[in-house]
Structures are given as structure tokens and as C-alpha cells.
Short mmCIF file of C-alpha atoms in Angstrom, two decimals:
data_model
loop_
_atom_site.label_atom_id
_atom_site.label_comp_id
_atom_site.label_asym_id
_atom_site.label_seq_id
_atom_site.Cartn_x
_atom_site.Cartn_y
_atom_site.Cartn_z
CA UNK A 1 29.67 21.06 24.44
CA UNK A 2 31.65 20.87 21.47
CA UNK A 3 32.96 24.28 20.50
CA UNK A 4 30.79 26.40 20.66
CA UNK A 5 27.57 28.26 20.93
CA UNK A 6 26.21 27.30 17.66
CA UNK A 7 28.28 24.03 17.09
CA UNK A 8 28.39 24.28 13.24
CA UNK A 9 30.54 26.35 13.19
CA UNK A 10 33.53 28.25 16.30
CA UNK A 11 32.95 31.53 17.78
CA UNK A 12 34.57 33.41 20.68
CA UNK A 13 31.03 32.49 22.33
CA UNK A 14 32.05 29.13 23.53
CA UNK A 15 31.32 27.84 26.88
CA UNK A 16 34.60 26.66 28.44
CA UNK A 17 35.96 22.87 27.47
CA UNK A 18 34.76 19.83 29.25
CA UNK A 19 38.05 18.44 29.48
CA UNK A 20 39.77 21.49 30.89
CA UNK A 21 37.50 20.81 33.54
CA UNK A 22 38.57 17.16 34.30
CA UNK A 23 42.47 17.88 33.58
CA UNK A 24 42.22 20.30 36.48
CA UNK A 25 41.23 17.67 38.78
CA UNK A 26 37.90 19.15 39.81
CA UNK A 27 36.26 16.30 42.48
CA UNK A 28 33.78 13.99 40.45
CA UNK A 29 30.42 15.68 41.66
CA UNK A 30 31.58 18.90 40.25
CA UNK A 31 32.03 17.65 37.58
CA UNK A 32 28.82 15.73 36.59
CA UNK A 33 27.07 19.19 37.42
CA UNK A 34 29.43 20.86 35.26
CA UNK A 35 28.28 18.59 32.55
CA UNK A 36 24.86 18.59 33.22
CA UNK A 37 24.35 21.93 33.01
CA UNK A 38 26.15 21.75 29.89
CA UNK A 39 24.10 19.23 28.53
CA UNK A 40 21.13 21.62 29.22
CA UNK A 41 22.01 24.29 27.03
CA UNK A 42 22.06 21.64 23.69
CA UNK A 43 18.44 22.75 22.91
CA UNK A 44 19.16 26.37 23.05
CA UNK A 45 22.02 25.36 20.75
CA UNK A 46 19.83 23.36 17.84
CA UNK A 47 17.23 26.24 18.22
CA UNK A 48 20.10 28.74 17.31
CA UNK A 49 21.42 26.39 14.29
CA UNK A 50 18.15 26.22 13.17
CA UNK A 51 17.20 29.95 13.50
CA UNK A 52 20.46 30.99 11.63
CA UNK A 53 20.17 28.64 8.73
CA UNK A 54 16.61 30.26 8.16
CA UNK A 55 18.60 33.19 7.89
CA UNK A 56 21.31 32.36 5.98
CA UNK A 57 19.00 30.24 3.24
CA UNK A 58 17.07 34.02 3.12
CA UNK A 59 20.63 35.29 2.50
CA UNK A 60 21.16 37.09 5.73
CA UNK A 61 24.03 35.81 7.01
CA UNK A 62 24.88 38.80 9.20
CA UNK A 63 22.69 38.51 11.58
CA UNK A 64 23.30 35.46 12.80
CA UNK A 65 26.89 37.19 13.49
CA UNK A 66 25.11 39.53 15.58
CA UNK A 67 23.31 37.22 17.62
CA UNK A 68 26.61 35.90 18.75
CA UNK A 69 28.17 38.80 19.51
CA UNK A 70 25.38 39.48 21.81
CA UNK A 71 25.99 36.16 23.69
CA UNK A 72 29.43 37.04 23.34
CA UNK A 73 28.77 39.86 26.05
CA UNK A 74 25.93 37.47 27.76
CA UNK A 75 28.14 34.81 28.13
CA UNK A 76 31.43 37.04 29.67
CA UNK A 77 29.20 39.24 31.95
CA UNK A 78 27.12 36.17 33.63
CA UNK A 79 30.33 33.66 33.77
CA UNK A 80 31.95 36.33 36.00
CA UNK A 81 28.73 37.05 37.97
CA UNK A 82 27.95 33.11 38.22
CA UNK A 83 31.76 32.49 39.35
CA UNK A 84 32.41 35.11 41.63
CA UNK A 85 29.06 36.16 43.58
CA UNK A 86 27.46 32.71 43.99
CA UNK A 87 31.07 31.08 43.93
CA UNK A 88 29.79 28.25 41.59
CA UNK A 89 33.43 27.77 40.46
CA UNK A 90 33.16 25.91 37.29
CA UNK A 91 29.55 25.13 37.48
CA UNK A 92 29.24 28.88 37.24
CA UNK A 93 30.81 29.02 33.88
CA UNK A 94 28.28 26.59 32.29
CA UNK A 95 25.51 28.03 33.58
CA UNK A 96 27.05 31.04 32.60
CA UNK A 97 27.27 30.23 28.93
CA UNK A 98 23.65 27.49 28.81
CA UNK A 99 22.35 31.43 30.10
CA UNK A 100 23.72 33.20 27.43
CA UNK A 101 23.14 30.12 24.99
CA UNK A 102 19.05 31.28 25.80
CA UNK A 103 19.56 34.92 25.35
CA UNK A 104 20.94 34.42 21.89
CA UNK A 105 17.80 32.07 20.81
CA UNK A 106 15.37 34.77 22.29
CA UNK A 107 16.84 37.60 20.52
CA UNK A 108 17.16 35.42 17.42
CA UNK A 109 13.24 34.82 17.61
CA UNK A 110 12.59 38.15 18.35
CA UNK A 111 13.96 39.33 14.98
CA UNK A 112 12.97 36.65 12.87
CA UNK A 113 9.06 36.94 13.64
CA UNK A 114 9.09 41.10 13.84
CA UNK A 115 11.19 41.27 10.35
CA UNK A 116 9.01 41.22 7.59
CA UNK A 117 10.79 38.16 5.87
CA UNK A 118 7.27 36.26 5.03
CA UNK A 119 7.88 33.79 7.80
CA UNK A 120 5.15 33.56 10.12
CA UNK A 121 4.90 31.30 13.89
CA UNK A 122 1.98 29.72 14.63
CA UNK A 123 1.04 26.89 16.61
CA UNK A 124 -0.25 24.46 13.44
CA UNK A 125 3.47 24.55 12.80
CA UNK A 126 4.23 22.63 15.99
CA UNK A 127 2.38 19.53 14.81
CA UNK A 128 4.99 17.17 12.75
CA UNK A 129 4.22 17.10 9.30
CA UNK A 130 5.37 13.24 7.90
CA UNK A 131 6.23 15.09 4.61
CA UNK A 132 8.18 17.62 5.94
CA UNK A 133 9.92 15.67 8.85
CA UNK A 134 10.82 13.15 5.54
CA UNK A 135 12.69 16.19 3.88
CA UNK A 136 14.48 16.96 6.55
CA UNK A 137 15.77 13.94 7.91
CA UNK A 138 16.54 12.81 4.19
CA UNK A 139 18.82 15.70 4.50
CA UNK A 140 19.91 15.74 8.19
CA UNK A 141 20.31 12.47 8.80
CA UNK A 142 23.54 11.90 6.77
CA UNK A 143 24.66 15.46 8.56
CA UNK A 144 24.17 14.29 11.86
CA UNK A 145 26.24 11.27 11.61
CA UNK A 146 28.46 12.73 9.72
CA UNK A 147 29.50 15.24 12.65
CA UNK A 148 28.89 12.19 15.45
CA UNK A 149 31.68 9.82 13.14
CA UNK A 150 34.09 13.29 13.56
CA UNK A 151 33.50 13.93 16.80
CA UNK A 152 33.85 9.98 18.03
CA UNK A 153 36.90 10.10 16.84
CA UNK A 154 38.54 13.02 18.28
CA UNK A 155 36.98 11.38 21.81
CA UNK A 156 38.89 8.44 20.97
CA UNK A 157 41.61 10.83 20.45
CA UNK A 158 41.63 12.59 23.68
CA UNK A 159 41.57 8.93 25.34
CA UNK A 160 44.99 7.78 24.03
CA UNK A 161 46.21 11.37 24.85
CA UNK A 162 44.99 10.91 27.96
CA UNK A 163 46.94 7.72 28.15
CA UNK A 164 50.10 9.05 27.35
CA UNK A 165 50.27 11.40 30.81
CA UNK A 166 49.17 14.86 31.87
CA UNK A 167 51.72 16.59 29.26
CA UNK A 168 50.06 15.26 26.16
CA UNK A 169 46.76 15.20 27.10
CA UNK A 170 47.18 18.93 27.80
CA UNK A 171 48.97 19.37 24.67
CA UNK A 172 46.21 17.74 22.47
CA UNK A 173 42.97 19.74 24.40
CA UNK A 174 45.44 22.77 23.03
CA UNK A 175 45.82 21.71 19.69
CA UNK A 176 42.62 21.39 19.65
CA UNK A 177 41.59 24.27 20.12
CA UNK A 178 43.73 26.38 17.90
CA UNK A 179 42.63 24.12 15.14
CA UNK A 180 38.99 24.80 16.01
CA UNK A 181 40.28 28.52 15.51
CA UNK A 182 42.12 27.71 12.39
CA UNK A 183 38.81 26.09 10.81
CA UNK A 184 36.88 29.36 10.93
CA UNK A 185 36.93 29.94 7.69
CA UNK A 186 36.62 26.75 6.02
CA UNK A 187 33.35 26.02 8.38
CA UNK A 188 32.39 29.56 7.65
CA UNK A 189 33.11 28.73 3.44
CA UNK A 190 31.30 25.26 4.16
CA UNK A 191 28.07 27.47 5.40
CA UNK A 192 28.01 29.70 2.54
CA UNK A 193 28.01 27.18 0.00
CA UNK A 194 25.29 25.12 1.05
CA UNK A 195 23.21 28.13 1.16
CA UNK A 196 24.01 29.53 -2.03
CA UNK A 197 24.58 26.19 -4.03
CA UNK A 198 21.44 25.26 -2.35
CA UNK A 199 19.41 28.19 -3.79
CA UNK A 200 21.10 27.97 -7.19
CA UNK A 201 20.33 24.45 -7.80
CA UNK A 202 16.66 25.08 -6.39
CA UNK A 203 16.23 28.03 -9.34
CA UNK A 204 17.91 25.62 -12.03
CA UNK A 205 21.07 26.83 -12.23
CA UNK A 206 23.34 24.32 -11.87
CA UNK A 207 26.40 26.42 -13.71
CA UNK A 208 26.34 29.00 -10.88
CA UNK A 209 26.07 26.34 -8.71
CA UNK A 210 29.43 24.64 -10.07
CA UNK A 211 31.04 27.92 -10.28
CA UNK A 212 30.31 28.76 -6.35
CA UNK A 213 32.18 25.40 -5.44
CA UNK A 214 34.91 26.30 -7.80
CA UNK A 215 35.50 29.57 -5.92
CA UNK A 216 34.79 28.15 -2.36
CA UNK A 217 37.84 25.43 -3.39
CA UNK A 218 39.94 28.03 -4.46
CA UNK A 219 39.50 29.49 -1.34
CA UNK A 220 39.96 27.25 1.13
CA UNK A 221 42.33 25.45 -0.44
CA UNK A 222 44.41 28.93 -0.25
CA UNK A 223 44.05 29.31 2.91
CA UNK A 224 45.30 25.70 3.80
CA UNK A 225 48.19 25.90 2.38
CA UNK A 226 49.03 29.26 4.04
CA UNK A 227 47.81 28.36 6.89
CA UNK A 228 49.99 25.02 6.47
CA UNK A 229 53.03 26.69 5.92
CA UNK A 230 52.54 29.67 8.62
CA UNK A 231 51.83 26.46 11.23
CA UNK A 232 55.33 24.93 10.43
CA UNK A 233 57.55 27.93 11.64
CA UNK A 234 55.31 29.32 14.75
CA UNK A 235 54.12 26.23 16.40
CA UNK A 236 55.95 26.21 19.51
CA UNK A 237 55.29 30.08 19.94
CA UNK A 238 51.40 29.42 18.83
CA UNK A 239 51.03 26.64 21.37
CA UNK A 240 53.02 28.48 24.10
CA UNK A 241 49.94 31.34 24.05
CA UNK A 242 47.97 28.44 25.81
CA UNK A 243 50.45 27.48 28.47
CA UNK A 244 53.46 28.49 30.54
CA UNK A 245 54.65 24.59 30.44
CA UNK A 246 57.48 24.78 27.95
CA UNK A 247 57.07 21.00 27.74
CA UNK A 248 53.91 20.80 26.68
CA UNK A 249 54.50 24.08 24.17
CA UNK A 250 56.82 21.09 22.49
CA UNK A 251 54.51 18.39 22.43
CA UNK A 252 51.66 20.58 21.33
CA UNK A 253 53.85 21.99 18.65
CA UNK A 254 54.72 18.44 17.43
CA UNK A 255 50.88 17.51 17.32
CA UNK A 256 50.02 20.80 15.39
CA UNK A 257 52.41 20.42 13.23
CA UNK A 258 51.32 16.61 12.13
CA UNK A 259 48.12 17.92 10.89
CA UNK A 260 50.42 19.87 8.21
CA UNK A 261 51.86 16.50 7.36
CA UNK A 262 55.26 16.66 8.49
CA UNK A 263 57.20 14.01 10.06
CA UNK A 264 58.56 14.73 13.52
CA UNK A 265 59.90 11.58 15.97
CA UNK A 266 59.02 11.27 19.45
CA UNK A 267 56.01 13.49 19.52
CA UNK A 268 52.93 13.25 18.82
CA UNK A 269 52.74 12.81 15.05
CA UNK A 270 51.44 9.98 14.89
CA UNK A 271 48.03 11.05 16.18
CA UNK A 272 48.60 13.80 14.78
CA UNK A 273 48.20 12.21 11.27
CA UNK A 274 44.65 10.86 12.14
CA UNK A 275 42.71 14.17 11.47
CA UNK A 276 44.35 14.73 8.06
CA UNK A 277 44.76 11.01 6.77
CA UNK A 278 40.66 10.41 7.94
CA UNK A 279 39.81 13.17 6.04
CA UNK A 280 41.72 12.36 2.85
CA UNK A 281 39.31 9.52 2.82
CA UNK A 282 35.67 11.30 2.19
CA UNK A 283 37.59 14.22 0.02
CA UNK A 284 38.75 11.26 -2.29
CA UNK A 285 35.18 9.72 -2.35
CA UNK A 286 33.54 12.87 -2.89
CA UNK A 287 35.80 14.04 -5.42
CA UNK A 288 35.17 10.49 -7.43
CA UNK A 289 31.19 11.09 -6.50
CA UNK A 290 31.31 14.60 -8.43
CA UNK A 291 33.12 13.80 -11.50
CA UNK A 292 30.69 10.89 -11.88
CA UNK A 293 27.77 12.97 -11.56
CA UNK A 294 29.47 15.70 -14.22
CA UNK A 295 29.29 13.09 -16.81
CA UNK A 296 25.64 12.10 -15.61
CA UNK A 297 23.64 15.36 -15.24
CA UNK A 298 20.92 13.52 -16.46
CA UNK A 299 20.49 11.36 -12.86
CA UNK A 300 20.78 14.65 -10.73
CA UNK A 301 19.34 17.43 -12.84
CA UNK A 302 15.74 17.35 -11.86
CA UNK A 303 16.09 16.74 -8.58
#
């Protein structure tokens, strides 16, 4: 699983890592049923996606909040009963959270077919329409391998922290984590703008549009730099919630701190760098797409 529940975006409904797992040296057949039953909850998790963007492009972006506060409870009531009555050790956890993965797409459906929203189930819609399926893919295509490219590389990641001993590895699946936490809002920021630039440009109005993103950047670009600047004086302390190992609080705080941009020898900086550096990439591109397409409004405006 990647982070979480929904996978878009991190929530404190996230089934526990992969690699925690296999850093705890769990035997090998534990572990491929650990990840198989992980693997099993992926539909539940595209059902939810898809669920909650029908609710956010309505403008309803509460309730998808509310579904995951109900697998929140789902998902720390049946990881204790799947650990410690069956004693299905880690196994137990995934099942655990694939379980409560379920309950939140049930209760999701629930709500979206008994509100009165205009949306309606029935079974013509499960027959592929090429039109439709077009649309979509147009759209989710790009999406989709945008995410795989992002998550490829933080595999290859973990495999050169993996080569650099037991302290680093551990210090990385940490880091990682608190930056999952630290993206909350800019995934949440990147969710609200695609509904609401998505519904402004749909009406026509493209100024509204362009003033959404103008907010949304001042936003998260706010937060960044806070956050930036917060990161460089509690690292150590930040990491150290994770882990008792003051050795890997140091290494960890290293890493963290190398997404901030600061140069630190003999840690782990330099892999640190590769999150912020890859991403300077697409922000420059996209930046250089947009101010082409302000002076051509003309290629873009009926679209």
C-alpha cells in the first residue's frame, strides 16, 4: 500500500508500511501473505478515490472526511481483534485495514445513492462506454503515470537505503513518513483545486479559475517555507518520536533535513536532495507550460 486508505492523498487510516514489515525480519512466507492481503484491498481503495472525487467535483468535500474517520475506527478496532484473538501477527494488521478499506467503500455507496445528489446506479452503467472510457483515460492516464514515475523512485530510494545498513534504511522508512504527514496539506490544496478549477473552467470562467491557483500557490508555498524552516531546528527531536535509536534519530534528521535543501556531510543528504531536485524539474516545466498558454488563450479557451 502506499500511504494510505485512499492513496491520493494521507490519512491516519493507513494500513501499516510494507517495509516495516520486512525491516523487522518477519520469515519470507509471512511476508508474501502480508502483501497479498495488502494487494487485495487496492480495489476497495480505487472504489473510494473514485467515490470521493464524485463528491468533491459536487463540492462536498466533507464527507469524504467522514468516511475516513469511520475506517479510522474500522481499521483500529479489527487490527487489534485480527492481531490478538486469531494471533495473525502482521497478517492481522492487513487484513485488518483491506477490512476496514471495504467498510469505508460501503458506507461511501450507501450515501451517495440515498442522497438526493441526481446520481443514480444502474446496471447500463456497468457496460464501458468507448466515449466515456476515452475521457477518462485522456485524463487519467497522464495521472496514473505520473504517481507510478513518483513512487518508482522513492522504491529505488528505499533500495540504496537499504544498501547502506539497517540504520539508514530505518531512518529513510521514517522520513518518509513524516513527510507523507507534512504533505497533508499540499495534497489536500492539490484536491481542491482540481475540483474547483475544474468546475470554473467547465462554466467559462477562466479568471476565477486563475485566481483559485493564485491563492492555492500562495498557500502552499506558505506553508513550505514554514514548514522548511520549522524542519531545520526540530529534526532530530521530530525523528526521535519514531524511534528510541539515537543513531538513527541522526541519520533521519540529516535526511529530513535535505529535503529543506541544506547541506549536511556524512548523512544522508545526498538522497535526500532527490525528492526536492526531481521535483524542481516538472514545477519548472509547468511553470514555462502556463505562461505560454497566458499569452495563447486562444489554443485552450474552448476546450
Amino acid at each position: 500500500m502506499e500511504r494510505d486508505l485512499t492513496s491520493g492523498s494521507p490519512s491516519c487510516a493507513c494500513p501499516t508500511n510494507c517495509w516495516d514489515y520486512v525491516y523487522s525480519g518477519g520469515g519470507s512466507r509471512r511476508d508474501v501473505r502480508y502483501l497479498t492481503i495488502c494487494f487485495i484491498g487496492i480495489p476497495f481503495i480505487t472504489a473510494y478515490n473514485i467515490i470521493s472525487s464524485i463528491f468533491r467535483g459536487m463540492g462536498d468535500s466533507k464527507s469524504p472526511m467522514y468516511f475516513i474517520a469511520v475506517a479510522c475506527a474500522a481499521n483500529i478496532g479489527l487490527e487489534y481483534l485480527f492481531i490478538g484473538l486469531p494471533g495473525l501477527d502482521a497478517a492481522g494488521a492487513a487484513l485488518g485495514t483491506t477490512s476496514a478499506q471495504a467498510i469505508s467503500v460501503v458506507v461511501s455507496m450507501v450515501v451517495i445513492l440515498k442522497r438526493k445528489g441526481g446520481i443514480r446506479l444502474e446496471k447500463s452503467d456497468f457496460r464501458p462506454k468507448r466515449m466515456n472510457m476515452k475521457n477518462i483515460l485522456k485524463v487519467g492516464v497522464p495521472v496514473c503515470l505520473q504517481d507510478g514515475f513518483i513512487q518508482v523512485s522513492f522504491v529505488v530510494i528505499t533500495i540504496f537505503a537499504n544498501q547502506r545498513g539497517l540504520t539508514d534504511a530505518a531512518a529513510v522508512g521514517i522520513v518518509e513518513k513524516i513527510i507523507s504527514i507534512l504533505f497533508l496539506v499540499p495534497s489536500s490544496m492539490m484536491s481542491a483545486i482540481s475540483a474547483l478549477v475544474a468546475q470554473n473552467i467547465g462554466a467559462g470562467k477562466h479568471d476565477r479559475a486563475k485566481l483559485t491557483l493564485k491563492y492555492v500557490l500562495m498557500i502552499t508555498v506558505t506553508y513550505g517555507l514554514i514548514m522548511t524552516i520549522i524542519v531545520q531546528f526540530v529534526s532530530v527531536p521530530l525523528v526521535g518520536l519514531f524511534t528510541n535509536d539515537g543513531a538513527v534519530a541522526v541519520s533521519g534528521a540529516g535526511y529530513l533535513r535535505s529535503y529543506a535543501s541544506v547541506h549536511f556531510k556524512d548523512t544522508l543528504f545526498p538522497m535526500g536532495c532527490a525528492a526536492p531536485a526531481g521535483s524542481l524539474i516538472p514545477v519548472v516545466i509547468c511553470v514555462g507550460a502556463f505562461i505560454w498558454l497566458e499569452h495563447h488563450e486562444d489554443k485552450y479557451q474552448n476546450i
